[in-house]
Amino acid sequence: MVDVPAKLTARARVFDTGQGRKTDPVDAHSVAVAALRAKGLRQVTVDDVTVALRLLADRRDGLGHARTDLLNRIHQLLLELLPGGAKKFLSAPQARALLNTVRPRDLVGRTRRRLTSELISELVQVDKKIKAADKELNELVATTGSSLQDLNGIGPCGAARLIGDVANISRFATRGHFASWNGTAPLDASSGDQQRHRLSRAGNRRINRALHIMAVVQLRHDTEGRAYYRRKLAAGKTRWRPCARSSDGCPTSSTSK
């Protein structure tokens, strides 16, 4: 069994049918043609640890999304119960302490308070699951002998995501191939004498997000990443600034990578 890149499959499909329309029979035939004709394709081997890490990382991401959803709903209810609402970063004990300061007497207020209390209880349970998931990820990542967590900005979930999705790093011929696969390689958007690049939206977005978080964390601390960023600024590159699509911020199209 070999790993057939999607681009090779798409090319074979277009050459075979004259258009890129996908159906299961056509897609299967295109994969087979590409596998037979292409050289140097990577042989696929099943690694139980890699698969387990990928499953656990997916579970951890789901718990993180669930926690964010619960906090948003708690904030919305507290905004109706407390003047000014609550601070942005709120833990379950802090939310419970704020809720204990209000005792509404009307039906709507009592209902809001009860729903908020239930959501805080759910948040406590999710926090416990997140803690257990992080511990399991730490232990499983440790069995791989990986040193990813030695890097500033990479935690257990990020390390598990990188190991689980990347698997065998040797399948990428160069670091340029890896950068293209994860979407960190900028795309050429030059026109005439104007040489510029723009941010790529392609590639593995989960790996891209893990690397982005690492970059943001390194910019906030005195790290090699921050020193690299300052060298680029000194060389005349434009400054990184937050993007409206992300609360953490993202590189703009003019940011050099």
PDB file of C-alpha atoms in Angstrom:
ATOM      1  CA  MET A   1       0.000   0.000   0.000  1.00  0.00           C
ATOM      2  CA  VAL A   2       1.333   3.422  -0.985  1.00  0.00           C
ATOM      3  CA  ASP A   3       0.360   6.985  -0.179  1.00  0.00           C
ATOM      4  CA  VAL A   4      -0.944   8.713  -3.334  1.00  0.00           C
ATOM      5  CA  PRO A   5      -0.967  12.536  -3.089  1.00  0.00           C
ATOM      6  CA  ALA A   6      -4.271  14.207  -3.920  1.00  0.00           C
ATOM      7  CA  LYS A   7      -2.631  16.329  -6.642  1.00  0.00           C
ATOM      8  CA  LEU A   8      -1.502  13.231  -8.538  1.00  0.00           C
ATOM      9  CA  THR A   9      -4.999  11.774  -8.265  1.00  0.00           C
ATOM     10  CA  ALA A  10      -6.569  15.002  -9.541  1.00  0.00           C
ATOM     11  CA  ARG A  11      -4.213  15.153 -12.522  1.00  0.00           C
ATOM     12  CA  ALA A  12      -4.897  11.544 -13.441  1.00  0.00           C
ATOM     13  CA  ARG A  13      -8.658  12.185 -13.168  1.00  0.00           C
ATOM     14  CA  VAL A  14      -8.509  15.214 -15.460  1.00  0.00           C
ATOM     15  CA  PHE A  15      -6.340  13.425 -18.035  1.00  0.00           C
ATOM     16  CA  ASP A  16      -8.633  10.392 -17.982  1.00  0.00           C
ATOM     17  CA  THR A  17     -12.031  12.115 -18.084  1.00  0.00           C
ATOM     18  CA  GLY A  18     -11.266  15.539 -19.505  1.00  0.00           C
ATOM     19  CA  GLN A  19     -12.775  17.235 -16.441  1.00  0.00           C
ATOM     20  CA  GLY A  20     -12.331  17.197 -12.676  1.00  0.00           C
ATOM     21  CA  ARG A  21     -15.718  15.836 -11.669  1.00  0.00           C
ATOM     22  CA  LYS A  22     -15.427  13.326  -8.837  1.00  0.00           C
ATOM     23  CA  THR A  23     -17.308  10.064  -8.498  1.00  0.00           C
ATOM     24  CA  ASP A  24     -16.292   7.034  -6.460  1.00  0.00           C
ATOM     25  CA  PRO A  25     -15.507   4.803  -9.497  1.00  0.00           C
ATOM     26  CA  VAL A  26     -13.591   7.555 -11.316  1.00  0.00           C
ATOM     27  CA  ASP A  27     -11.712   8.525  -8.172  1.00  0.00           C
ATOM     28  CA  ALA A  28     -10.732   4.910  -7.442  1.00  0.00           C
ATOM     29  CA  HIS A  29      -9.505   4.455 -11.002  1.00  0.00           C
ATOM     30  CA  SER A  30      -7.504   7.708 -10.847  1.00  0.00           C
ATOM     31  CA  VAL A  31      -5.824   6.656  -7.591  1.00  0.00           C
ATOM     32  CA  ALA A  32      -4.875   3.298  -9.101  1.00  0.00           C
ATOM     33  CA  VAL A  33      -3.463   4.907 -12.265  1.00  0.00           C
ATOM     34  CA  ALA A  34      -1.436   7.423 -10.269  1.00  0.00           C
ATOM     35  CA  ALA A  35      -0.125   4.695  -7.943  1.00  0.00           C
ATOM     36  CA  LEU A  36       1.016   2.542 -10.875  1.00  0.00           C
ATOM     37  CA  ARG A  37       2.727   5.320 -12.840  1.00  0.00           C
ATOM     38  CA  ALA A  38       4.252   7.540 -10.147  1.00  0.00           C
ATOM     39  CA  LYS A  39       7.672   6.751  -8.746  1.00  0.00           C
ATOM     40  CA  GLY A  40       8.948   7.171  -5.213  1.00  0.00           C
ATOM     41  CA  LEU A  41       5.585   7.017  -3.471  1.00  0.00           C
ATOM     42  CA  ARG A  42       5.771   6.422   0.263  1.00  0.00           C
ATOM     43  CA  GLN A  43       4.778   2.994   1.486  1.00  0.00           C
ATOM     44  CA  VAL A  44       2.056   3.244   4.136  1.00  0.00           C
ATOM     45  CA  THR A  45       2.600   1.504   7.464  1.00  0.00           C
ATOM     46  CA  VAL A  46       0.161   1.506  10.360  1.00  0.00           C
ATOM     47  CA  ASP A  47       1.551   2.899  13.616  1.00  0.00           C
ATOM     48  CA  ASP A  48      -0.791   2.314  16.556  1.00  0.00           C
ATOM     49  CA  VAL A  49       0.772   5.084  18.656  1.00  0.00           C
ATOM     50  CA  THR A  50       0.374   7.639  15.849  1.00  0.00           C
ATOM     51  CA  VAL A  51      -3.258   6.710  15.314  1.00  0.00           C
ATOM     52  CA  ALA A  52      -3.957   6.842  19.056  1.00  0.00           C
ATOM     53  CA  LEU A  53      -2.337  10.274  19.329  1.00  0.00           C
ATOM     54  CA  ARG A  54      -4.445  11.567  16.472  1.00  0.00           C
ATOM     55  CA  LEU A  55      -7.636  10.260  18.094  1.00  0.00           C
ATOM     56  CA  LEU A  56      -6.742  11.738  21.477  1.00  0.00           C
ATOM     57  CA  ALA A  57      -5.797  15.074  19.920  1.00  0.00           C
ATOM     58  CA  ASP A  58      -9.177  15.197  18.162  1.00  0.00           C
ATOM     59  CA  ARG A  59     -10.881  14.459  21.475  1.00  0.00           C
ATOM     60  CA  ARG A  60      -8.883  17.184  23.230  1.00  0.00           C
ATOM     61  CA  ASP A  61      -9.789  19.703  20.543  1.00  0.00           C
ATOM     62  CA  GLY A  62     -13.452  18.782  20.932  1.00  0.00           C
ATOM     63  CA  LEU A  63     -13.259  19.345  24.680  1.00  0.00           C
ATOM     64  CA  GLY A  64     -11.659  22.724  24.089  1.00  0.00           C
ATOM     65  CA  HIS A  65     -14.476  23.743  21.749  1.00  0.00           C
ATOM     66  CA  ALA A  66     -17.051  22.523  24.271  1.00  0.00           C
ATOM     67  CA  ARG A  67     -15.416  24.593  27.025  1.00  0.00           C
ATOM     68  CA  THR A  68     -15.427  27.711  24.855  1.00  0.00           C
ATOM     69  CA  ASP A  69     -19.108  27.204  24.055  1.00  0.00           C
ATOM     70  CA  LEU A  70     -19.980  26.789  27.745  1.00  0.00           C
ATOM     71  CA  LEU A  71     -18.038  29.918  28.705  1.00  0.00           C
ATOM     72  CA  ASN A  72     -19.774  31.957  26.012  1.00  0.00           C
ATOM     73  CA  ARG A  73     -23.184  30.885  27.273  1.00  0.00           C
ATOM     74  CA  ILE A  74     -22.183  31.586  30.898  1.00  0.00           C
ATOM     75  CA  HIS A  75     -20.961  35.048  29.934  1.00  0.00           C
ATOM     76  CA  GLN A  76     -24.212  35.763  28.133  1.00  0.00           C
ATOM     77  CA  LEU A  77     -26.298  34.831  31.180  1.00  0.00           C
ATOM     78  CA  LEU A  78     -24.036  36.645  33.657  1.00  0.00           C
ATOM     79  CA  LEU A  79     -24.334  39.767  31.541  1.00  0.00           C
ATOM     80  CA  GLU A  80     -28.070  39.736  32.313  1.00  0.00           C
ATOM     81  CA  LEU A  81     -27.564  38.935  35.987  1.00  0.00           C
ATOM     82  CA  LEU A  82     -24.636  41.224  36.881  1.00  0.00           C
ATOM     83  CA  PRO A  83     -24.017  44.862  35.957  1.00  0.00           C
ATOM     84  CA  GLY A  84     -21.163  44.795  33.454  1.00  0.00           C
ATOM     85  CA  GLY A  85     -21.107  40.998  33.272  1.00  0.00           C
ATOM     86  CA  ALA A  86     -17.916  39.043  34.006  1.00  0.00           C
ATOM     87  CA  LYS A  87     -14.298  39.265  32.901  1.00  0.00           C
ATOM     88  CA  LYS A  88     -13.199  37.589  29.677  1.00  0.00           C
ATOM     89  CA  PHE A  89     -11.072  34.808  31.142  1.00  0.00           C
ATOM     90  CA  LEU A  90     -13.313  33.113  33.668  1.00  0.00           C
ATOM     91  CA  SER A  91     -12.799  29.864  35.571  1.00  0.00           C
ATOM     92  CA  ALA A  92     -15.586  27.724  37.015  1.00  0.00           C
ATOM     93  CA  PRO A  93     -14.856  28.734  40.662  1.00  0.00           C
ATOM     94  CA  GLN A  94     -14.796  32.409  39.679  1.00  0.00           C
ATOM     95  CA  ALA A  95     -18.095  32.078  37.833  1.00  0.00           C
ATOM     96  CA  ARG A  96     -19.631  30.288  40.819  1.00  0.00           C
ATOM     97  CA  ALA A  97     -18.448  33.037  43.189  1.00  0.00           C
ATOM     98  CA  LEU A  98     -19.996  35.714  40.974  1.00  0.00           C
ATOM     99  CA  LEU A  99     -23.250  33.794  40.722  1.00  0.00           C
ATOM    100  CA  ASN A 100     -23.470  33.525  44.511  1.00  0.00           C
ATOM    101  CA  THR A 101     -23.584  37.322  44.766  1.00  0.00           C
ATOM    102  CA  VAL A 102     -26.956  37.576  43.010  1.00  0.00           C
ATOM    103  CA  ARG A 103     -30.349  36.404  44.274  1.00  0.00           C
ATOM    104  CA  PRO A 104     -32.998  37.450  41.748  1.00  0.00           C
ATOM    105  CA  ARG A 105     -36.622  37.270  42.857  1.00  0.00           C
ATOM    106  CA  ASP A 106     -38.422  37.470  39.526  1.00  0.00           C
ATOM    107  CA  LEU A 107     -39.123  34.341  37.448  1.00  0.00           C
ATOM    108  CA  VAL A 108     -36.834  35.302  34.551  1.00  0.00           C
ATOM    109  CA  GLY A 109     -33.929  36.119  36.878  1.00  0.00           C
ATOM    110  CA  ARG A 110     -34.325  32.872  38.840  1.00  0.00           C
ATOM    111  CA  THR A 111     -34.401  30.914  35.577  1.00  0.00           C
ATOM    112  CA  ARG A 112     -31.244  32.608  34.334  1.00  0.00           C
ATOM    113  CA  ARG A 113     -29.503  31.885  37.628  1.00  0.00           C
ATOM    114  CA  ARG A 114     -30.477  28.223  37.567  1.00  0.00           C
ATOM    115  CA  LEU A 115     -29.320  27.789  33.960  1.00  0.00           C
ATOM    116  CA  THR A 116     -26.026  29.524  34.769  1.00  0.00           C
ATOM    117  CA  SER A 117     -25.486  27.196  37.731  1.00  0.00           C
ATOM    118  CA  GLU A 118     -26.091  24.160  35.518  1.00  0.00           C
ATOM    119  CA  LEU A 119     -23.657  25.449  32.892  1.00  0.00           C
ATOM    120  CA  ILE A 120     -20.985  26.062  35.542  1.00  0.00           C
ATOM    121  CA  SER A 121     -21.428  22.458  36.752  1.00  0.00           C
ATOM    122  CA  GLU A 122     -20.954  21.277  33.157  1.00  0.00           C
ATOM    123  CA  LEU A 123     -17.849  23.471  32.897  1.00  0.00           C
ATOM    124  CA  VAL A 124     -16.383  21.801  35.987  1.00  0.00           C
ATOM    125  CA  GLN A 125     -16.850  18.379  34.383  1.00  0.00           C
ATOM    126  CA  VAL A 126     -15.325  19.500  31.088  1.00  0.00           C
ATOM    127  CA  ASP A 127     -12.313  20.944  32.931  1.00  0.00           C
ATOM    128  CA  LYS A 128     -11.791  17.576  34.640  1.00  0.00           C
ATOM    129  CA  LYS A 129     -11.947  15.792  31.279  1.00  0.00           C
ATOM    130  CA  ILE A 130      -9.482  18.266  29.771  1.00  0.00           C
ATOM    131  CA  LYS A 131      -7.048  17.684  32.638  1.00  0.00           C
ATOM    132  CA  ALA A 132      -7.324  13.910  32.230  1.00  0.00           C
ATOM    133  CA  ALA A 133      -6.919  14.197  28.434  1.00  0.00           C
ATOM    134  CA  ASP A 134      -3.777  16.336  28.816  1.00  0.00           C
ATOM    135  CA  LYS A 135      -2.293  13.813  31.227  1.00  0.00           C
ATOM    136  CA  GLU A 136      -2.981  10.923  28.838  1.00  0.00           C
ATOM    137  CA  LEU A 137      -1.512  12.876  25.922  1.00  0.00           C
ATOM    138  CA  ASN A 138       1.594  13.706  27.954  1.00  0.00           C
ATOM    139  CA  GLU A 139       2.158  10.069  28.826  1.00  0.00           C
ATOM    140  CA  LEU A 140       1.626   8.831  25.262  1.00  0.00           C
ATOM    141  CA  VAL A 141       3.830  11.539  23.729  1.00  0.00           C
ATOM    142  CA  ALA A 142       6.560  10.611  26.235  1.00  0.00           C
ATOM    143  CA  THR A 143       6.529   7.003  24.969  1.00  0.00           C
ATOM    144  CA  THR A 144       7.462   8.228  21.472  1.00  0.00           C
ATOM    145  CA  GLY A 145      10.675   9.837  22.744  1.00  0.00           C
ATOM    146  CA  SER A 146       9.728  13.101  21.039  1.00  0.00           C
ATOM    147  CA  SER A 147      11.343  16.346  22.199  1.00  0.00           C
ATOM    148  CA  LEU A 148       8.626  18.573  20.687  1.00  0.00           C
ATOM    149  CA  GLN A 149       7.468  19.781  24.084  1.00  0.00           C
ATOM    150  CA  ASP A 150      10.942  21.202  24.706  1.00  0.00           C
ATOM    151  CA  LEU A 151      10.010  23.889  22.169  1.00  0.00           C
ATOM    152  CA  ASN A 152       8.473  27.026  23.615  1.00  0.00           C
ATOM    153  CA  GLY A 153       4.784  27.109  22.703  1.00  0.00           C
ATOM    154  CA  ILE A 154       4.212  23.377  22.128  1.00  0.00           C
ATOM    155  CA  GLY A 155       2.097  21.622  24.765  1.00  0.00           C
ATOM    156  CA  PRO A 156       0.860  18.032  24.961  1.00  0.00           C
ATOM    157  CA  CYS A 157      -2.011  18.629  22.552  1.00  0.00           C
ATOM    158  CA  GLY A 158       0.190  20.399  20.015  1.00  0.00           C
ATOM    159  CA  ALA A 159       2.838  17.679  20.190  1.00  0.00           C
ATOM    160  CA  ALA A 160       0.208  14.959  19.794  1.00  0.00           C
ATOM    161  CA  ARG A 161      -1.277  16.775  16.807  1.00  0.00           C
ATOM    162  CA  LEU A 162       2.093  17.135  15.117  1.00  0.00           C
ATOM    163  CA  ILE A 163       3.113  13.521  15.697  1.00  0.00           C
ATOM    164  CA  GLY A 164      -0.334  12.147  14.862  1.00  0.00           C
ATOM    165  CA  ASP A 165      -0.868  14.044  11.608  1.00  0.00           C
ATOM    166  CA  VAL A 166       2.712  14.181  10.356  1.00  0.00           C
ATOM    167  CA  ALA A 167       3.557  10.560  11.280  1.00  0.00           C
ATOM    168  CA  ASN A 168       6.852   9.781   9.486  1.00  0.00           C
ATOM    169  CA  ILE A 169       8.567  13.107   8.794  1.00  0.00           C
ATOM    170  CA  SER A 170      10.910  11.416   6.306  1.00  0.00           C
ATOM    171  CA  ARG A 171       8.033  11.254   3.812  1.00  0.00           C
ATOM    172  CA  PHE A 172       8.763  14.926   3.063  1.00  0.00           C
ATOM    173  CA  ALA A 173      11.787  15.288   0.809  1.00  0.00           C
ATOM    174  CA  THR A 174      12.685  18.765   2.059  1.00  0.00           C
ATOM    175  CA  ARG A 175      11.490  21.252   4.657  1.00  0.00           C
ATOM    176  CA  GLY A 176       9.973  23.185   1.739  1.00  0.00           C
ATOM    177  CA  HIS A 177       7.719  20.220   0.979  1.00  0.00           C
ATOM    178  CA  PHE A 178       6.674  20.109   4.632  1.00  0.00           C
ATOM    179  CA  ALA A 179       5.977  23.861   4.662  1.00  0.00           C
ATOM    180  CA  SER A 180       3.804  23.501   1.557  1.00  0.00           C
ATOM    181  CA  TRP A 181       1.933  20.568   3.107  1.00  0.00           C
ATOM    182  CA  ASN A 182       1.078  22.451   6.309  1.00  0.00           C
ATOM    183  CA  GLY A 183       0.323  25.783   4.630  1.00  0.00           C
ATOM    184  CA  THR A 184       3.158  27.823   6.156  1.00  0.00           C
ATOM    185  CA  ALA A 185       4.903  28.355   2.811  1.00  0.00           C
ATOM    186  CA  PRO A 186       3.854  31.788   1.467  1.00  0.00           C
ATOM    187  CA  LEU A 187       2.348  31.979  -2.018  1.00  0.00           C
ATOM    188  CA  ASP A 188       3.955  34.123  -4.682  1.00  0.00           C
ATOM    189  CA  ALA A 189       1.702  37.086  -5.509  1.00  0.00           C
ATOM    190  CA  SER A 190       4.212  39.167  -7.441  1.00  0.00           C
ATOM    191  CA  SER A 191       3.154  41.461 -10.247  1.00  0.00           C
ATOM    192  CA  GLY A 192       5.657  43.039 -12.606  1.00  0.00           C
ATOM    193  CA  ASP A 193       8.479  44.608 -10.657  1.00  0.00           C
ATOM    194  CA  GLN A 194       6.575  44.328  -7.373  1.00  0.00           C
ATOM    195  CA  GLN A 195       7.757  41.250  -5.491  1.00  0.00           C
ATOM    196  CA  ARG A 196       5.422  40.152  -2.706  1.00  0.00           C
ATOM    197  CA  HIS A 197       3.878  37.058  -1.139  1.00  0.00           C
ATOM    198  CA  ARG A 198       0.564  36.304   0.484  1.00  0.00           C
ATOM    199  CA  LEU A 199      -0.579  33.937   3.200  1.00  0.00           C
ATOM    200  CA  SER A 200      -1.487  30.431   2.074  1.00  0.00           C
ATOM    201  CA  ARG A 201      -4.904  29.078   3.070  1.00  0.00           C
ATOM    202  CA  ALA A 202      -4.084  25.607   1.775  1.00  0.00           C
ATOM    203  CA  GLY A 203      -2.436  22.684   3.511  1.00  0.00           C
ATOM    204  CA  ASN A 204      -3.185  20.872   6.754  1.00  0.00           C
ATOM    205  CA  ARG A 205      -4.980  23.546   8.793  1.00  0.00           C
ATOM    206  CA  ARG A 206      -4.700  21.629  12.080  1.00  0.00           C
ATOM    207  CA  ILE A 207      -0.911  21.514  11.833  1.00  0.00           C
ATOM    208  CA  ASN A 208      -0.917  25.105  10.639  1.00  0.00           C
ATOM    209  CA  ARG A 209      -2.878  26.129  13.738  1.00  0.00           C
ATOM    210  CA  ALA A 210      -0.475  24.294  16.079  1.00  0.00           C
ATOM    211  CA  LEU A 211       2.505  26.046  14.481  1.00  0.00           C
ATOM    212  CA  HIS A 212       0.697  29.391  14.571  1.00  0.00           C
ATOM    213  CA  ILE A 213      -0.004  29.044  18.301  1.00  0.00           C
ATOM    214  CA  MET A 214       3.655  28.206  18.887  1.00  0.00           C
ATOM    215  CA  ALA A 215       4.720  31.314  16.941  1.00  0.00           C
ATOM    216  CA  VAL A 216       2.336  33.567  18.907  1.00  0.00           C
ATOM    217  CA  VAL A 217       3.564  32.173  22.242  1.00  0.00           C
ATOM    218  CA  GLN A 218       7.190  32.657  21.231  1.00  0.00           C
ATOM    219  CA  LEU A 219       6.517  36.273  20.248  1.00  0.00           C
ATOM    220  CA  ARG A 220       5.157  36.917  23.744  1.00  0.00           C
ATOM    221  CA  HIS A 221       8.299  35.663  25.473  1.00  0.00           C
ATOM    222  CA  ASP A 222      12.040  36.117  25.160  1.00  0.00           C
ATOM    223  CA  THR A 223      12.680  33.213  22.785  1.00  0.00           C
ATOM    224  CA  GLU A 224      14.588  32.425  19.599  1.00  0.00           C
ATOM    225  CA  GLY A 225      11.342  32.983  17.679  1.00  0.00           C
ATOM    226  CA  ARG A 226      11.054  36.508  19.051  1.00  0.00           C
ATOM    227  CA  ALA A 227      14.709  37.201  18.210  1.00  0.00           C
ATOM    228  CA  TYR A 228      14.057  35.994  14.638  1.00  0.00           C
ATOM    229  CA  TYR A 229      11.009  38.270  14.428  1.00  0.00           C
ATOM    230  CA  ARG A 230      13.058  41.271  15.559  1.00  0.00           C
ATOM    231  CA  ARG A 231      15.772  40.489  13.000  1.00  0.00           C
ATOM    232  CA  LYS A 232      13.134  40.486  10.256  1.00  0.00           C
ATOM    233  CA  LEU A 233      11.797  43.840  11.454  1.00  0.00           C
ATOM    234  CA  ALA A 234      15.324  45.236  11.407  1.00  0.00           C
ATOM    235  CA  ALA A 235      15.693  43.960   7.831  1.00  0.00           C
ATOM    236  CA  GLY A 236      12.669  46.018   6.760  1.00  0.00           C
ATOM    237  CA  LYS A 237       9.870  43.472   6.967  1.00  0.00           C
ATOM    238  CA  THR A 238       6.421  44.674   8.000  1.00  0.00           C
ATOM    239  CA  ARG A 239       5.145  44.237  11.542  1.00  0.00           C
ATOM    240  CA  TRP A 240       2.897  41.335  12.565  1.00  0.00           C
ATOM    241  CA  ARG A 241      -0.549  42.532  13.601  1.00  0.00           C
ATOM    242  CA  PRO A 242      -3.719  40.770  14.841  1.00  0.00           C
ATOM    243  CA  CYS A 243      -6.180  39.453  12.302  1.00  0.00           C
ATOM    244  CA  ALA A 244      -9.934  39.987  12.704  1.00  0.00           C
ATOM    245  CA  ARG A 245     -10.610  36.290  12.132  1.00  0.00           C
ATOM    246  CA  SER A 246      -8.688  35.067  15.159  1.00  0.00           C
ATOM    247  CA  SER A 247      -8.627  36.088  18.795  1.00  0.00           C
ATOM    248  CA  ASP A 248      -4.948  35.070  18.938  1.00  0.00           C
ATOM    249  CA  GLY A 249      -4.057  37.082  15.838  1.00  0.00           C
ATOM    250  CA  CYS A 250      -2.569  35.806  12.594  1.00  0.00           C
ATOM    251  CA  PRO A 251       0.134  36.875  10.169  1.00  0.00           C
ATOM    252  CA  THR A 252      -0.977  39.367   7.532  1.00  0.00           C
ATOM    253  CA  SER A 253      -0.396  38.839   3.851  1.00  0.00           C
ATOM    254  CA  SER A 254       2.730  40.968   3.951  1.00  0.00           C
ATOM    255  CA  THR A 255       4.315  39.140   6.885  1.00  0.00           C
ATOM    256  CA  SER A 256       7.445  37.235   5.940  1.00  0.00           C
ATOM    257  CA  LYS A 257       7.788  33.649   7.160  1.00  0.00           C
TER     258      LYS A 257
END
